[in-house]
Coordinates of C-alpha atoms in Angstrom, one line a residue:
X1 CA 110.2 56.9 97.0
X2 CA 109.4 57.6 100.8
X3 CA 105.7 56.9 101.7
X4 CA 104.6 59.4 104.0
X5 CA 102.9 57.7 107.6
X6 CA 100.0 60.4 107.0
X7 CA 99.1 58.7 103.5
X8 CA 99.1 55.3 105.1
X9 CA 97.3 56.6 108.2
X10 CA 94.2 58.2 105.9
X11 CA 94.3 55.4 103.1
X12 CA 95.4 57.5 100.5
X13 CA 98.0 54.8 99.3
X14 CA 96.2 51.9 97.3
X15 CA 98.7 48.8 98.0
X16 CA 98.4 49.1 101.8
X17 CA 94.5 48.8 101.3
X18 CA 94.2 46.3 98.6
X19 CA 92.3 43.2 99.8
X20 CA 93.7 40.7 97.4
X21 CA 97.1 41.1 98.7
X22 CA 97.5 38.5 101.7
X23 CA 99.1 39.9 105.0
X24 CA 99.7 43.7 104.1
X25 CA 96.9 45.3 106.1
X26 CA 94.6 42.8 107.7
X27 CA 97.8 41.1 109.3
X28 CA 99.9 45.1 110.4
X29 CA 100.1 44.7 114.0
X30 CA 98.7 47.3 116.1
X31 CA 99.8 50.8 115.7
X32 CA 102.6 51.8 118.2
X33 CA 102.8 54.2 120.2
X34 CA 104.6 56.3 118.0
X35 CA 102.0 56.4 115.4
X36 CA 99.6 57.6 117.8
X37 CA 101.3 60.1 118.9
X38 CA 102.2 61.4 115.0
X39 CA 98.2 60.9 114.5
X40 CA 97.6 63.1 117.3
X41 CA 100.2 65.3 116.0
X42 CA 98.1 65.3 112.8
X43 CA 95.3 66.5 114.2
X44 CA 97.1 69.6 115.9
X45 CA 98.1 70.7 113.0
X46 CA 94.9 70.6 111.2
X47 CA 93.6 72.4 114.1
X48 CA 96.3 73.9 116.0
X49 CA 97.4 77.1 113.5
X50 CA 93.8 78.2 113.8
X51 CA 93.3 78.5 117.3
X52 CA 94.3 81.9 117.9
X53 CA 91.7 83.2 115.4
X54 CA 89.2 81.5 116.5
X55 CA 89.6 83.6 119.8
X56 CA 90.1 86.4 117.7
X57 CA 86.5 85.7 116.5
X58 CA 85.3 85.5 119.8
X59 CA 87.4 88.3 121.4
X60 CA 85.5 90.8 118.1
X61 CA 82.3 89.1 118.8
X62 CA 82.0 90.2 122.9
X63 CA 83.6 93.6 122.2
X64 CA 82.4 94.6 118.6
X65 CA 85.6 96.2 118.0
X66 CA 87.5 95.2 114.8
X67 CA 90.4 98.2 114.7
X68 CA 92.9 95.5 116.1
X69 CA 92.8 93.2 113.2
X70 CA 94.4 93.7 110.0
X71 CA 92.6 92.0 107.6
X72 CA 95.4 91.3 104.7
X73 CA 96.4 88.7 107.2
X74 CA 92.7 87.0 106.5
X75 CA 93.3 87.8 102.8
X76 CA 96.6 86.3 102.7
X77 CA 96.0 82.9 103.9
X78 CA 92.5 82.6 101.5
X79 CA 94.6 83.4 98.6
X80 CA 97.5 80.5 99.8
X81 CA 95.4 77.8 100.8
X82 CA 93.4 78.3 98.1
X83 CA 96.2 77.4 96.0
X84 CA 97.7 74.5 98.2
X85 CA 94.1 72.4 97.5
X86 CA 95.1 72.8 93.8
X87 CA 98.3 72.0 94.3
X88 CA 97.4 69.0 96.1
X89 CA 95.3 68.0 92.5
X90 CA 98.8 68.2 91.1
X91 CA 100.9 66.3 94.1
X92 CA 99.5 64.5 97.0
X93 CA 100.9 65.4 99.9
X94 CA 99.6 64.6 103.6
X95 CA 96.3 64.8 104.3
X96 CA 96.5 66.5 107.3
X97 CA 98.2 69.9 105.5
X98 CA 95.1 69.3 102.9
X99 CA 92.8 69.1 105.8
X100 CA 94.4 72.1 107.6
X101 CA 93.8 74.1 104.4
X102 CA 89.9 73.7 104.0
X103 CA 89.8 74.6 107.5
X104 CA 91.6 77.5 107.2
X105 CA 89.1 78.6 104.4
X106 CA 86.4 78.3 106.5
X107 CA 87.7 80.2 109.4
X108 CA 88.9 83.3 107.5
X109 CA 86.2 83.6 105.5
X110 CA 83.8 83.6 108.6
X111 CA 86.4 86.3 110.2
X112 CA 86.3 88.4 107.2
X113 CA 82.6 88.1 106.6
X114 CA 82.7 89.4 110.7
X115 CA 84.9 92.0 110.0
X116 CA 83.1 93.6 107.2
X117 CA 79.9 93.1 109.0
X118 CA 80.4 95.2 112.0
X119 CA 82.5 97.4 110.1
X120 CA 79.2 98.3 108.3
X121 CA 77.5 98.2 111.6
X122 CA 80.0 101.1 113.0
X123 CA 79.6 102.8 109.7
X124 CA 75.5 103.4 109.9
X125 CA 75.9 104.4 113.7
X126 CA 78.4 106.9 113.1
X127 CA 76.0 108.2 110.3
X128 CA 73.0 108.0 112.6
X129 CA 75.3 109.8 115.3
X130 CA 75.9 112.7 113.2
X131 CA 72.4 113.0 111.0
X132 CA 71.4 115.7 113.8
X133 CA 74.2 118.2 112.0
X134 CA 74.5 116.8 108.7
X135 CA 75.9 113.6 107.1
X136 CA 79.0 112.0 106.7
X137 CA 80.8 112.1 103.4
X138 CA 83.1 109.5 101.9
X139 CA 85.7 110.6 103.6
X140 CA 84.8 111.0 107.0
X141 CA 82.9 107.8 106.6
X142 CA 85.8 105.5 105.5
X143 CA 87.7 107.8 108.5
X144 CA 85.2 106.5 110.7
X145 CA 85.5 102.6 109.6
X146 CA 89.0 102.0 108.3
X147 CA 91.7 101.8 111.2
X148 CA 93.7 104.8 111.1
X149 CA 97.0 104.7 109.7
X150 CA 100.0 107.0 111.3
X151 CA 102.0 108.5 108.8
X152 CA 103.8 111.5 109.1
X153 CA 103.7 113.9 106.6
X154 CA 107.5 115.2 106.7
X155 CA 109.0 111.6 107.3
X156 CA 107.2 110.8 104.1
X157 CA 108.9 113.8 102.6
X158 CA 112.2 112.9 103.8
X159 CA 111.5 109.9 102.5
X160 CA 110.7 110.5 99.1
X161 CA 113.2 113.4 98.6
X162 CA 116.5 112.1 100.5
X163 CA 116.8 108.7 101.5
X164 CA 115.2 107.1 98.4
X165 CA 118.6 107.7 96.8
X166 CA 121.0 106.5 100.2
X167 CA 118.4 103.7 101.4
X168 CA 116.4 102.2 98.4
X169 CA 115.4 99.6 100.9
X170 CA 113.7 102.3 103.4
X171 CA 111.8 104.0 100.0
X172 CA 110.8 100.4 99.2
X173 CA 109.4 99.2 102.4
X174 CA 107.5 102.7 102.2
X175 CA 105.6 102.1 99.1
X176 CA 105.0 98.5 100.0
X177 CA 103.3 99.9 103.3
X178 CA 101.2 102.5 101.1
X179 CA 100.2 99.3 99.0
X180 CA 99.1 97.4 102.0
X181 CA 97.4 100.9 103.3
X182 CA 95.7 100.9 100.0
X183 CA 94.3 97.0 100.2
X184 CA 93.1 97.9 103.6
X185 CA 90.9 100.7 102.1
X186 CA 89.6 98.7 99.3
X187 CA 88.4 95.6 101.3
X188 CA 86.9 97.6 103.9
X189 CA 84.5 99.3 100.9
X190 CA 83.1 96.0 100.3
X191 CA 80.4 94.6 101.6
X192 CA 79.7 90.9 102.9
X193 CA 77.7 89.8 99.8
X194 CA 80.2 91.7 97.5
X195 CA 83.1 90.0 99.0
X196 CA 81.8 86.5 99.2
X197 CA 81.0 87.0 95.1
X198 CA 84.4 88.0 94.4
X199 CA 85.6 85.2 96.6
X200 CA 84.3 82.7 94.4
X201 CA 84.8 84.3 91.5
X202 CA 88.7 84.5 92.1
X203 CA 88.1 80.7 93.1
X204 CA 86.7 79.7 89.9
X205 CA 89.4 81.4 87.7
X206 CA 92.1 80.3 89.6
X207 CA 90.6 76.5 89.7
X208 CA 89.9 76.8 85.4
X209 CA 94.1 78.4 85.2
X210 CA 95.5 75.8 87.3
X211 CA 93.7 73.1 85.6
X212 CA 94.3 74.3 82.8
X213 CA 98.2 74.5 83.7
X214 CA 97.9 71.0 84.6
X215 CA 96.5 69.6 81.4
X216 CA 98.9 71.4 79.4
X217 CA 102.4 72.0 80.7
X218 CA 101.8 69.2 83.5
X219 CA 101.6 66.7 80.5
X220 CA 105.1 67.2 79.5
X221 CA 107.0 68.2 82.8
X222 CA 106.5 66.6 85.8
X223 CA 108.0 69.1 88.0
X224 CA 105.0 71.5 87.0
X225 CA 102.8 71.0 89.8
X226 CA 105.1 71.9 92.2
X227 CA 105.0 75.3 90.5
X228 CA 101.6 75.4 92.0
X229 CA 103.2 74.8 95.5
X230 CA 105.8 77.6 95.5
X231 CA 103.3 80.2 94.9
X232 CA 100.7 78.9 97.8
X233 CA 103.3 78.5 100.2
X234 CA 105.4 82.3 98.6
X235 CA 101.7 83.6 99.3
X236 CA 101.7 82.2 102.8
X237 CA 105.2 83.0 103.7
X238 CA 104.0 87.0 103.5
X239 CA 101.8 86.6 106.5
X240 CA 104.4 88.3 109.1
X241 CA 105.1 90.9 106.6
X242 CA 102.2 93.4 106.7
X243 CA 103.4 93.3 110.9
X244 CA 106.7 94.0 110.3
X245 CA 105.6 96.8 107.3
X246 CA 103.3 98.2 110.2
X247 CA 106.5 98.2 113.0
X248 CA 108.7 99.9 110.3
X249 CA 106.0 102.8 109.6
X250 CA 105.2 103.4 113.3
X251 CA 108.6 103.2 114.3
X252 CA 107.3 101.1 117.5
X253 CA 105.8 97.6 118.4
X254 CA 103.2 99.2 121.0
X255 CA 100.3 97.1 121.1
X256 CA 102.0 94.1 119.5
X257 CA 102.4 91.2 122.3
X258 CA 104.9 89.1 123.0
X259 CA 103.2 86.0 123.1
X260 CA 101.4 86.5 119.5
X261 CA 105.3 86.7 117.8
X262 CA 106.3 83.9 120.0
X263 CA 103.3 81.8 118.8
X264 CA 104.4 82.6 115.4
X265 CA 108.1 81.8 115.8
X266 CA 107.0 78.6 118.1
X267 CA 104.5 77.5 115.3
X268 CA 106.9 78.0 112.3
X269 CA 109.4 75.5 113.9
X270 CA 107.0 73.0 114.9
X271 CA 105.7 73.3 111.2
X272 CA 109.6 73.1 109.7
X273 CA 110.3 69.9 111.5
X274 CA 106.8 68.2 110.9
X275 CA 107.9 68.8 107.0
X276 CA 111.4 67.8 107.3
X277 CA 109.7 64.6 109.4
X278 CA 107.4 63.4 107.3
X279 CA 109.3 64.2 104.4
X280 CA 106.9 66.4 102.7
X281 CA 107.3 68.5 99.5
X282 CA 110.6 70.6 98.9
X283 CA 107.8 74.1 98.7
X284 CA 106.9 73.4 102.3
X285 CA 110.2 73.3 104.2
X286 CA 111.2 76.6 102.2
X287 CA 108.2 78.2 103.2
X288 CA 108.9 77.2 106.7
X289 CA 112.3 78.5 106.5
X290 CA 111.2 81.8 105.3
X291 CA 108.6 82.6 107.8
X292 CA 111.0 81.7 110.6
X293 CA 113.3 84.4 109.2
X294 CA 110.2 86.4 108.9
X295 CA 109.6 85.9 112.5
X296 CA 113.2 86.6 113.6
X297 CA 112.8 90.2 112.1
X298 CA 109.6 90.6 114.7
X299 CA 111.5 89.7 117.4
X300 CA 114.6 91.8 116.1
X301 CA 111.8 94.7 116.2
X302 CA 110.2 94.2 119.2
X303 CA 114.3 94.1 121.1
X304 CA 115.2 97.5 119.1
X305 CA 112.3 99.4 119.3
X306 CA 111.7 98.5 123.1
X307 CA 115.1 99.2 124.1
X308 CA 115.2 102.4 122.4
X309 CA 112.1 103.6 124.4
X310 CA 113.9 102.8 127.5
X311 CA 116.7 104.5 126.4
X312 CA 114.7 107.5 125.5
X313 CA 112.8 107.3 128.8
X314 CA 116.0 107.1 130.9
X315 CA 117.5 110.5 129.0
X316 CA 113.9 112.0 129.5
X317 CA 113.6 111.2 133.4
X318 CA 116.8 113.8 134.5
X319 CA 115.8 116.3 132.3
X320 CA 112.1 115.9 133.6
X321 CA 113.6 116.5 137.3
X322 CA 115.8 119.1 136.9
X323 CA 112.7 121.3 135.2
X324 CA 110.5 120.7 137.4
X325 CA 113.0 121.4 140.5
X326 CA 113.3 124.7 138.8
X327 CA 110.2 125.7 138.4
X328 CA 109.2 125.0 142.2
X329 CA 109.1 128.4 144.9
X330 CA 113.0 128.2 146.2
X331 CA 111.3 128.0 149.9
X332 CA 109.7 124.4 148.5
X333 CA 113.2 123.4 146.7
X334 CA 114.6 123.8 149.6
X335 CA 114.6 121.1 152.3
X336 CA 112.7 122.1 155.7
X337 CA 114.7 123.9 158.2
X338 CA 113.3 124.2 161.8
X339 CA 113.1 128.1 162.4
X340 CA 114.5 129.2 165.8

């Protein structure tokens, strides 16, 4: 069986640090060049996936304005990295995905803990804003805190009358948007403390199930744990979907940049060919493969929708011209003439 350089890098394998075995590690020759540059390697990918939140952190921090974060993402990778430390109970893999997980934990929850925070925050000033003429209710309040969603009223009609019997897939994508509206709505009602207790609640249970799992069915199949690894890394592969759900419903990537879907596409392949590499687990190189196909829709979105706004824009302009040539005085449509 392949021994991955990681587990030999971090000691994780026992015959390559045993000190009653002459010559194995006390006479290995100093590491090559190559292995430094897979260690450093290592160490971007602990740190590397994580670096655009972090400035999303910072960016919410100076501006106190949280309406440009959706926070399913957050949700999303707490749920799948969760699961990839159990997994890693199950099956070893490389350190440095292990490592990359429990950092991941601890940056989402601080961003979610943010988020909720200053959501709050907005929440009592809007109430303070309007105690002069009366208070809030419910509705205005979660109005007032929950990024607004853009739905139109008769495309959702259209939707639900017409095209759910000639595009299934368009009806689909609908009710998996109103799903992801819906999440939005509940994790904003929750505050800090309530979301941190239902954090490690979910935590515990899923720990006692999976260790549970292992004892029983992982006693009498051995391909069980990797069970474990298909769902962390299914959970992970969603990441780009709430994005794409969002593109679909709005009909437009306005506001979505460039370099965010090319960090995700650039990532993803970097992350594919680590995998395939150092010959990691079968569940990680699907993942990979999926969210590359994921990433490949956003791109598909961001070509269609921005050509077809230039498109519109160039049909627009003429018309634009020609009405406003007709509504000018005919002595200003006309050019100067030099009276004699």
């Amino acid at each position: 069986m392949h021994q991955s350089w990681s587990s030999v890098a971090y000691g994780s394998s026992n015959e390559m640090y045993r000190t009653n075995d002459v010559g194995v590690a006390h006479d290995k020759p100093n590491a090559s060049w190559k292995d430094i540059m897979f260690l450093l390697f290592s160490i971007g990918m602990v740190f590397g996936p994580h670096i655009g939140y972090v400035f999303q952190i910072h960016e919410m921090s100076s501006t106190r304005n949280v309406e440009g974060y959706s926070p399913l993402v957050s949700l999303i990778l707490l749920a799948s990295n969760g699961i990839r430390i159990l997994y890693y109970i199950g099956h070893h893999f490389a350190l440095a995905l292990l490592f990359q997980a429990m950092f991941a934990i601890l940056v989402h929850t601080v961003l979610l803990i943010m988020v909720l925070h200053m959501t709050k925050n907005i929440s009592s000033g809007s109430e303070e804003h309007y105690s002069g003429g009366g208070t809030l209710s419910m509705q205005e309040t979660t109005a007032a805190t929950v990024p607004a969603v853009e739905v139109n009223g008769e495309e959702i009609g259209t939707w639900e009358e017409i095209h759910v019997k000639t595009n299934p897939i368009r009806y689909i994508l609908t009710k998996l948007d109103a799903g992801a509206c819906l999440l939005e709505k509940r994790f904003f009602s929750l505050s800090p403390p309530s979301f941190i207790r239902r954090y490690v609640l979910w935590t515990l249970l899923t720990t006692i199930v999976v260790l549970l799992y292992y004892a029983t069915i992982g006693t009498v199949w051995g391909a069980a744990p990797e069970v474990v690894g298909y769902i962390a890394l299914g959970i992970e592969a969603l990441l780009v979907l709430p994005q794409i759900l969002r593109n679909h419903r709005r009909q437009s990537t306005e506001g979505l940049t460039i370099m965010l879907v090319l960090t995700w596409f650039l990532g993803d392949i970097i992350k594919v060919i680590y995998f395939l590499v150092d010959h990691q687990p079968f569940p990680f190189i699907l993942c990979g493969i999926f969210q590359l196909s994921l990433d490949l829709v956003v791109i598909g979105q961001l070509i269609y929708f921005r050509m077809r706004r230039r498109s519109s824009a160039i049909r627009v302009m003429p018309a634009t011209r020609e009405d406003h040539t007709a509504d000018l005085d005919p002595v200003e449509a006309t050019p100067n003439v030099e009276k004699i």
